[in-house]
Amino acid sequence: MTCFKLYSFMAILAMVVTMANANKFKPSCYKHSCPNVEKISKEITEQFVKNDPTLAPALLRMNFHDCIVRGCEGSILLDPTPSNNETEKDTVPNSTIRGYEVVDAIKAELEKQCPSVVSCADVLSLTARDAIVAINGPYWHVPLGRKDGKISLASEALANIPSPFANISTLKQNFEAVGLTSKDLVVLSGAHTIGIGHCFIIQRRLYNFTGKLDTDPTIEPSYAEYLKYKCPQSVSDRESFVPMDPISPPVFDEKYFSIVSQGKGLFQSDAALLDDDYTKSYLEYQVSYYGATFAKDFAESMTKMIQIGPLPGAELEIRKTCRVVNNYY
């Protein structure tokens, strides 16, 4: 039983409709078919995040990386199989994603209480929200009623997930391609107020930015020295990392905008927000007014993002387990 409806829509120049899905999904979708869905997600997610608070940014990132590729239909959750051994989760952009066990635990409990009703895509959107709330971040309503996709391609993840090396033009194109605006770009980038960045991603920016053994000149000098101390040139493993927000790393607040405005954005994609009049002005506004609208804006942009629809003609189902399609066994 599901309240999902498949609406047809045009994909023009790689654009997909997002807000057209506003009437397609609704928070009350499972009111009768699985009334405890939000309670189950909240309780299980809170327990995981209580034991490991670093799962909060990880789950949020997983949700974004899922929605930006093929829409919010859980394709990032699929494991490789003998016939499909290069799924989204095995690509470089997703190689450091964590938290799949949280989604698995929630889905397993839901299958006990209301089998084959709640999609893995809905579970992922719920647990991302609940994880952020568990660390005192903003709350947003999660419209429900998604179905799960059957396809997960590494090539699509590589092509569509915004790169930490991207300039502002490329970032805006990435977001516009799925119906998100420049405001959504800068607001959702604010999620970097929590979480970590791995040293291997910033090595070139620190030590060989233009191929001349130089450092990216847009990095504030003292911050560059701090990063080099934390990420020495000899480090190439994926266990070395630094907080994306060096001011208040565990707190979901507006400090990210302060550090970016000071030339202390960890990634090139963070620094790129200063290269656009709108994104720069938004940064400066949040800095000047102590994040006055950030929590509200973030909730609105997340609500919009998680309504990115599946690709036209996508074959969909409600998976029984989130790691494989139903006909796998």
Tab-separated table of C-alpha atoms in Angstrom:
chain	number	residue	atom	x	y	z
A	1	MET	CA	0.000	0.000	0.000
A	2	THR	CA	1.430	3.356	-0.949
A	3	CYS	CA	0.360	6.917	-1.575
A	4	PHE	CA	2.902	7.389	-4.358
A	5	LYS	CA	1.729	8.640	-7.732
A	6	LEU	CA	3.956	8.724	-10.767
A	7	TYR	CA	3.560	12.049	-12.532
A	8	SER	CA	4.961	12.521	-16.005
A	9	PHE	CA	7.150	15.536	-16.601
A	10	MET	CA	9.606	16.866	-19.133
A	11	ALA	CA	13.335	16.754	-18.715
A	12	ILE	CA	14.733	19.711	-20.643
A	13	LEU	CA	18.492	20.297	-20.894
A	14	ALA	CA	19.071	17.917	-17.956
A	15	MET	CA	16.556	19.795	-15.771
A	16	VAL	CA	14.153	17.788	-13.628
A	17	VAL	CA	11.165	19.202	-11.795
A	18	THR	CA	11.431	19.367	-8.024
A	19	MET	CA	8.675	21.515	-6.607
A	20	ALA	CA	6.159	19.865	-8.941
A	21	ASN	CA	6.435	17.024	-6.446
A	22	ALA	CA	5.089	19.203	-3.617
A	23	ASN	CA	1.629	17.634	-3.975
A	24	LYS	CA	3.001	14.183	-4.734
A	25	PHE	CA	4.504	13.492	-1.316
A	26	LYS	CA	2.971	14.340	2.050
A	27	PRO	CA	4.027	13.842	5.682
A	28	SER	CA	0.772	11.980	6.427
A	29	CYS	CA	1.317	9.395	3.695
A	30	TYR	CA	1.602	6.455	6.118
A	31	LYS	CA	-0.961	7.681	8.648
A	32	HIS	CA	-3.014	4.507	8.257
A	33	SER	CA	-0.655	2.046	6.562
A	34	CYS	CA	2.314	2.516	8.930
A	35	PRO	CA	1.421	5.044	11.635
A	36	ASN	CA	4.627	4.598	13.680
A	37	VAL	CA	7.059	5.304	10.855
A	38	GLU	CA	8.291	8.665	12.186
A	39	LYS	CA	8.488	7.387	15.765
A	40	ILE	CA	10.551	4.373	14.710
A	41	SER	CA	12.931	6.498	12.650
A	42	LYS	CA	13.353	9.052	15.421
A	43	GLU	CA	14.036	6.515	18.190
A	44	ILE	CA	16.487	4.373	16.230
A	45	THR	CA	18.315	7.323	14.708
A	46	GLU	CA	18.636	9.071	18.071
A	47	GLN	CA	20.200	5.973	19.607
A	48	PHE	CA	22.767	5.637	16.832
A	49	VAL	CA	23.649	9.349	16.940
A	50	LYS	CA	23.849	9.307	20.737
A	51	ASN	CA	26.483	6.566	20.459
A	52	ASP	CA	28.269	8.287	17.555
A	53	PRO	CA	27.392	11.961	16.870
A	54	THR	CA	29.528	11.938	13.707
A	55	LEU	CA	26.771	9.922	12.053
A	56	ALA	CA	24.606	13.060	11.859
A	57	PRO	CA	26.594	14.804	9.099
A	58	ALA	CA	27.241	11.440	7.446
A	59	LEU	CA	23.534	10.663	7.104
A	60	LEU	CA	22.755	14.171	5.890
A	61	ARG	CA	25.435	13.859	3.233
A	62	MET	CA	24.112	10.446	2.201
A	63	ASN	CA	20.645	11.910	1.708
A	64	PHE	CA	21.999	14.734	-0.464
A	65	HIS	CA	24.168	12.413	-2.545
A	66	ASP	CA	21.175	10.148	-3.106
A	67	CYS	CA	18.814	12.916	-4.208
A	68	ILE	CA	21.279	14.616	-6.530
A	69	VAL	CA	21.610	11.391	-8.576
A	70	ARG	CA	18.409	10.019	-10.176
A	71	GLY	CA	16.285	11.872	-7.603
A	72	CYS	CA	15.457	10.764	-4.064
A	73	GLU	CA	14.871	7.079	-4.729
A	74	GLY	CA	17.461	5.299	-2.604
A	75	SER	CA	19.866	4.310	-5.372
A	76	ILE	CA	22.857	5.180	-3.163
A	77	LEU	CA	21.856	2.339	-0.819
A	78	LEU	CA	22.231	-0.451	-3.375
A	79	ASP	CA	25.185	-2.796	-2.970
A	80	PRO	CA	27.156	-4.018	-5.982
A	81	THR	CA	26.104	-7.371	-7.410
A	82	PRO	CA	27.778	-9.748	-9.856
A	83	SER	CA	25.761	-8.142	-12.647
A	84	ASN	CA	26.165	-4.563	-11.392
A	85	ASN	CA	29.504	-4.238	-9.627
A	86	GLU	CA	29.921	-0.478	-9.853
A	87	THR	CA	27.127	1.167	-7.912
A	88	GLU	CA	26.943	4.719	-6.590
A	89	LYS	CA	28.253	3.829	-3.144
A	90	ASP	CA	31.547	2.534	-4.559
A	91	THR	CA	32.582	5.741	-6.322
A	92	VAL	CA	35.107	8.263	-5.027
A	93	PRO	CA	32.462	10.864	-4.051
A	94	ASN	CA	30.733	8.245	-1.901
A	95	SER	CA	33.762	6.304	-0.694
A	96	THR	CA	33.680	8.018	2.697
A	97	ILE	CA	29.890	7.877	3.164
A	98	ARG	CA	28.860	6.227	6.442
A	99	GLY	CA	25.637	5.328	8.196
A	100	TYR	CA	24.113	2.610	6.037
A	101	GLU	CA	23.573	0.532	9.172
A	102	VAL	CA	21.177	3.166	10.526
A	103	VAL	CA	18.964	2.938	7.446
A	104	ASP	CA	19.132	-0.868	7.607
A	105	ALA	CA	18.054	-0.914	11.261
A	106	ILE	CA	15.069	1.371	10.678
A	107	LYS	CA	13.977	-0.520	7.580
A	108	ALA	CA	14.209	-3.867	9.401
A	109	GLU	CA	11.930	-2.622	12.180
A	110	LEU	CA	9.472	-1.154	9.689
A	111	GLU	CA	9.328	-4.457	7.829
A	112	LYS	CA	8.296	-6.136	11.081
A	113	GLN	CA	5.506	-3.661	11.738
A	114	CYS	CA	4.299	-2.844	8.224
A	115	PRO	CA	5.999	-5.005	5.588
A	116	SER	CA	6.514	-3.676	2.068
A	117	VAL	CA	4.944	-0.306	2.852
A	118	VAL	CA	7.698	2.254	3.559
A	119	SER	CA	10.379	2.807	0.943
A	120	CYS	CA	14.083	2.928	1.680
A	121	ALA	CA	14.125	6.376	0.055
A	122	ASP	CA	11.649	7.618	2.656
A	123	VAL	CA	13.677	6.003	5.448
A	124	LEU	CA	16.801	7.800	4.254
A	125	SER	CA	15.071	11.190	4.130
A	126	LEU	CA	13.619	10.659	7.610
A	127	THR	CA	16.829	9.499	9.262
A	128	ALA	CA	18.826	12.407	7.776
A	129	ARG	CA	16.352	14.846	9.336
A	130	ASP	CA	16.194	12.967	12.638
A	131	ALA	CA	19.991	12.794	12.861
A	132	ILE	CA	20.315	16.573	12.537
A	133	VAL	CA	17.574	17.155	15.090
A	134	ALA	CA	19.382	14.754	17.435
A	135	ILE	CA	22.361	17.146	17.538
A	136	ASN	CA	20.066	20.153	18.088
A	137	GLY	CA	19.958	21.169	14.453
A	138	PRO	CA	16.883	22.450	12.592
A	139	TYR	CA	13.743	20.398	12.047
A	140	TRP	CA	11.913	20.078	8.748
A	141	HIS	CA	8.813	18.178	7.732
A	142	VAL	CA	9.581	15.193	5.499
A	143	PRO	CA	6.970	14.669	2.793
A	144	LEU	CA	6.615	10.904	2.338
A	145	GLY	CA	5.513	8.538	-0.402
A	146	ARG	CA	8.648	7.920	-2.444
A	147	LYS	CA	9.445	4.634	-4.098
A	148	ASP	CA	12.832	2.994	-4.562
A	149	GLY	CA	14.767	2.851	-7.790
A	150	LYS	CA	16.239	-0.343	-9.206
A	151	ILE	CA	19.315	1.174	-10.852
A	152	SER	CA	22.521	2.469	-9.282
A	153	LEU	CA	25.371	3.503	-11.573
A	154	ALA	CA	28.805	4.664	-10.537
A	155	SER	CA	29.058	6.750	-13.692
A	156	GLU	CA	26.006	8.808	-12.729
A	157	ALA	CA	27.339	9.516	-9.250
A	158	LEU	CA	30.624	10.700	-10.731
A	159	ALA	CA	28.822	12.919	-13.224
A	160	ASN	CA	26.235	14.495	-10.930
A	161	ILE	CA	27.528	14.809	-7.363
A	162	PRO	CA	29.029	18.299	-6.933
A	163	SER	CA	32.788	18.143	-6.658
A	164	PRO	CA	34.768	19.709	-3.791
A	165	PHE	CA	37.021	21.084	-6.548
A	166	ALA	CA	34.197	22.791	-8.463
A	167	ASN	CA	34.032	26.498	-9.276
A	168	ILE	CA	30.873	28.537	-8.745
A	169	SER	CA	29.620	28.167	-12.326
A	170	THR	CA	29.809	24.382	-12.163
A	171	LEU	CA	28.181	24.288	-8.739
A	172	LYS	CA	25.274	26.422	-9.921
A	173	GLN	CA	24.855	24.175	-12.952
A	174	ASN	CA	24.843	21.061	-10.716
A	175	PHE	CA	22.088	22.513	-8.581
A	176	GLU	CA	20.069	24.009	-11.424
A	177	ALA	CA	20.055	20.615	-13.150
A	178	VAL	CA	17.864	19.249	-10.355
A	179	GLY	CA	15.723	22.339	-9.883
A	180	LEU	CA	17.669	23.922	-7.022
A	181	THR	CA	18.614	27.607	-6.938
A	182	SER	CA	21.665	29.629	-5.981
A	183	LYS	CA	20.029	30.174	-2.617
A	184	ASP	CA	19.658	26.420	-2.134
A	185	LEU	CA	23.322	26.042	-3.079
A	186	VAL	CA	24.638	28.421	-0.445
A	187	VAL	CA	22.127	27.333	2.200
A	188	LEU	CA	22.812	23.620	1.791
A	189	SER	CA	26.553	24.298	1.703
A	190	GLY	CA	25.960	25.507	5.255
A	191	ALA	CA	25.720	21.834	6.219
A	192	HIS	CA	29.524	21.990	6.253
A	193	THR	CA	29.168	23.561	9.681
A	194	ILE	CA	29.355	19.957	10.920
A	195	GLY	CA	31.348	16.973	9.749
A	196	ILE	CA	34.846	16.404	8.488
A	197	GLY	CA	36.874	16.695	5.323
A	198	HIS	CA	39.467	14.088	4.447
A	199	CYS	CA	43.019	15.220	3.941
A	200	PHE	CA	43.449	13.423	0.636
A	201	ILE	CA	40.813	15.694	-0.902
A	202	ILE	CA	42.686	18.914	-0.073
A	203	GLN	CA	46.255	17.725	-0.708
A	204	ARG	CA	46.517	19.361	-4.104
A	205	ARG	CA	45.000	22.605	-2.826
A	206	LEU	CA	47.672	22.770	-0.141
A	207	TYR	CA	50.767	21.518	-1.913
A	208	ASN	CA	50.438	21.662	-5.704
A	209	PHE	CA	47.505	23.862	-6.588
A	210	THR	CA	48.627	24.930	-10.084
A	211	GLY	CA	51.228	22.228	-10.612
A	212	LYS	CA	54.033	24.429	-9.284
A	213	LEU	CA	54.213	23.082	-5.711
A	214	ASP	CA	52.099	26.030	-4.562
A	215	THR	CA	49.166	26.618	-2.228
A	216	ASP	CA	45.776	27.942	-3.280
A	217	PRO	CA	46.187	31.706	-2.711
A	218	THR	CA	42.527	32.085	-1.689
A	219	ILE	CA	43.189	30.194	1.568
A	220	GLU	CA	43.851	32.534	4.497
A	221	PRO	CA	47.595	32.044	5.303
A	222	SER	CA	47.272	31.007	8.949
A	223	TYR	CA	44.515	28.552	8.041
A	224	ALA	CA	46.697	27.124	5.283
A	225	GLU	CA	49.449	26.524	7.840
A	226	TYR	CA	46.966	24.857	10.196
A	227	LEU	CA	45.774	22.562	7.405
A	228	LYS	CA	49.326	21.636	6.458
A	229	TYR	CA	50.016	20.764	10.081
A	230	LYS	CA	46.917	18.561	10.269
A	231	CYS	CA	47.393	17.155	6.762
A	232	PRO	CA	51.117	16.779	6.069
A	233	GLN	CA	52.119	16.137	2.491
A	234	SER	CA	53.135	12.584	3.328
A	235	VAL	CA	49.594	11.655	4.371
A	236	SER	CA	47.642	9.891	1.650
A	237	ASP	CA	45.369	7.542	3.578
A	238	ARG	CA	41.648	8.098	4.085
A	239	GLU	CA	41.799	8.029	7.866
A	240	SER	CA	43.253	11.520	8.203
A	241	PHE	CA	40.777	14.384	8.351
A	242	VAL	CA	40.021	17.864	9.675
A	243	PRO	CA	36.734	19.477	10.750
A	244	MET	CA	35.028	21.460	8.013
A	245	ASP	CA	34.170	24.096	10.614
A	246	PRO	CA	37.218	24.730	12.827
A	247	ILE	CA	35.301	27.183	15.060
A	248	SER	CA	32.442	25.024	16.358
A	249	PRO	CA	32.749	21.631	14.623
A	250	PRO	CA	30.085	19.668	16.537
A	251	VAL	CA	27.446	22.425	16.511
A	252	PHE	CA	24.929	23.062	13.737
A	253	ASP	CA	25.199	26.850	13.505
A	254	GLU	CA	26.050	29.689	11.134
A	255	LYS	CA	29.792	29.664	11.851
A	256	TYR	CA	30.476	28.012	8.490
A	257	PHE	CA	29.578	31.272	6.778
A	258	SER	CA	32.044	33.161	8.968
A	259	ILE	CA	34.918	30.855	8.142
A	260	VAL	CA	34.209	30.957	4.409
A	261	SER	CA	34.040	34.762	4.444
A	262	GLN	CA	37.459	34.776	6.139
A	263	GLY	CA	39.075	32.588	3.462
A	264	LYS	CA	38.918	29.483	5.643
A	265	GLY	CA	36.594	27.306	3.608
A	266	LEU	CA	38.052	23.814	3.520
A	267	PHE	CA	37.221	22.951	-0.075
A	268	GLN	CA	37.498	24.908	-3.292
A	269	SER	CA	33.719	24.574	-3.558
A	270	ASP	CA	33.403	26.424	-0.237
A	271	ALA	CA	35.683	29.238	-1.328
A	272	ALA	CA	33.789	29.440	-4.628
A	273	LEU	CA	30.742	30.816	-2.806
A	274	LEU	CA	32.623	34.118	-2.590
A	275	ASP	CA	32.787	34.308	-6.395
A	276	ASP	CA	29.082	34.935	-6.945
A	277	ASP	CA	27.269	38.104	-5.922
A	278	TYR	CA	24.222	36.322	-4.544
A	279	THR	CA	25.963	33.541	-2.616
A	280	LYS	CA	28.496	36.014	-1.234
A	281	SER	CA	25.777	38.394	-0.071
A	282	TYR	CA	23.951	35.525	1.637
A	283	LEU	CA	27.150	34.571	3.452
A	284	GLU	CA	27.696	38.116	4.588
A	285	TYR	CA	24.110	38.478	5.762
A	286	GLN	CA	24.295	35.376	7.961
A	287	VAL	CA	27.603	36.565	9.403
A	288	SER	CA	26.278	40.056	10.128
A	289	TYR	CA	23.045	38.858	11.700
A	290	TYR	CA	24.378	35.790	13.514
A	291	GLY	CA	22.593	33.268	11.349
A	292	ALA	CA	19.226	34.952	11.779
A	293	THR	CA	17.495	32.988	9.017
A	294	PHE	CA	19.849	30.062	8.509
A	295	ALA	CA	17.874	27.381	10.387
A	296	LYS	CA	14.640	28.382	8.639
A	297	ASP	CA	16.331	28.591	5.246
A	298	PHE	CA	18.037	25.243	5.731
A	299	ALA	CA	14.744	23.542	6.593
A	300	GLU	CA	13.135	25.047	3.495
A	301	SER	CA	15.971	24.014	1.176
A	302	MET	CA	16.052	20.485	2.596
A	303	THR	CA	12.290	20.157	2.170
A	304	LYS	CA	12.743	21.219	-1.440
A	305	MET	CA	15.731	18.966	-2.061
A	306	ILE	CA	14.106	15.796	-0.770
A	307	GLN	CA	11.273	16.270	-3.253
A	308	ILE	CA	13.532	15.896	-6.283
A	309	GLY	CA	11.610	13.298	-8.257
A	310	PRO	CA	12.873	10.142	-9.927
A	311	LEU	CA	13.967	10.206	-13.550
A	312	PRO	CA	11.146	10.041	-16.096
A	313	GLY	CA	10.227	6.427	-16.784
A	314	ALA	CA	12.236	5.037	-13.869
A	315	GLU	CA	11.166	1.568	-12.731
A	316	LEU	CA	10.295	1.812	-9.051
A	317	GLU	CA	9.325	-0.447	-6.151
A	318	ILE	CA	9.221	-0.658	-2.355
A	319	ARG	CA	12.368	-2.613	-1.492
A	320	LYS	CA	12.138	-5.208	1.276
A	321	THR	CA	15.773	-4.554	2.142
A	322	CYS	CA	17.601	-1.422	1.166
A	323	ARG	CA	20.790	-2.949	-0.220
A	324	VAL	CA	19.281	-5.028	-3.043
A	325	VAL	CA	16.294	-4.882	-5.382
A	326	ASN	CA	13.406	-7.207	-4.646
A	327	ASN	CA	14.022	-9.652	-7.471
A	328	TYR	CA	17.689	-10.152	-6.554
A	329	TYR	CA	17.149	-13.262	-4.450
